[in-house]
Amino acid sequence: MADKTEKKPGFAARMKGFGANIAKFFRDTKSELKKVVWPSKADVKTNTIVVLVTVAIAAVVMIALDAIFGGILGLIIGA
């Protein structure tokens, strides 16, 4: 059985540990951000253009499919 005489750390001790954990989190975050390889301005511009073109093509395809299926459904229903 567990020994009931062991005391938990007090509130102040837990808060000290909490503050140390927060400080460690920010130190680790800063360390990891130094390892990031950030894209160049040209890479960002190229990737943005690719995304916009892809979204535009997908939108055109969806609009075309909507019109086609809407027309077919209109013929079936007879509206």
Short mmCIF file of C-alpha atoms in Angstrom, two decimals, residues 1 7 16 40 47 49 58 72 77:
data_model
loop_
_atom_site.label_atom_id
_atom_site.label_comp_id
_atom_site.label_asym_id
_atom_site.label_seq_id
_atom_site.Cartn_x
_atom_site.Cartn_y
_atom_site.Cartn_z
CA MET A 1 0.00 0.00 0.00
CA LYS A 7 3.53 15.12 1.78
CA LYS A 16 8.10 27.65 -8.83
CA SER A 40 12.80 33.28 -49.84
CA ASN A 47 3.96 29.19 -54.25
CA ILE A 49 0.72 32.01 -57.62
CA ALA A 58 -10.91 24.09 -59.14
CA ILE A 72 -29.51 17.40 -66.18
CA ILE A 77 -37.61 17.03 -63.03
#
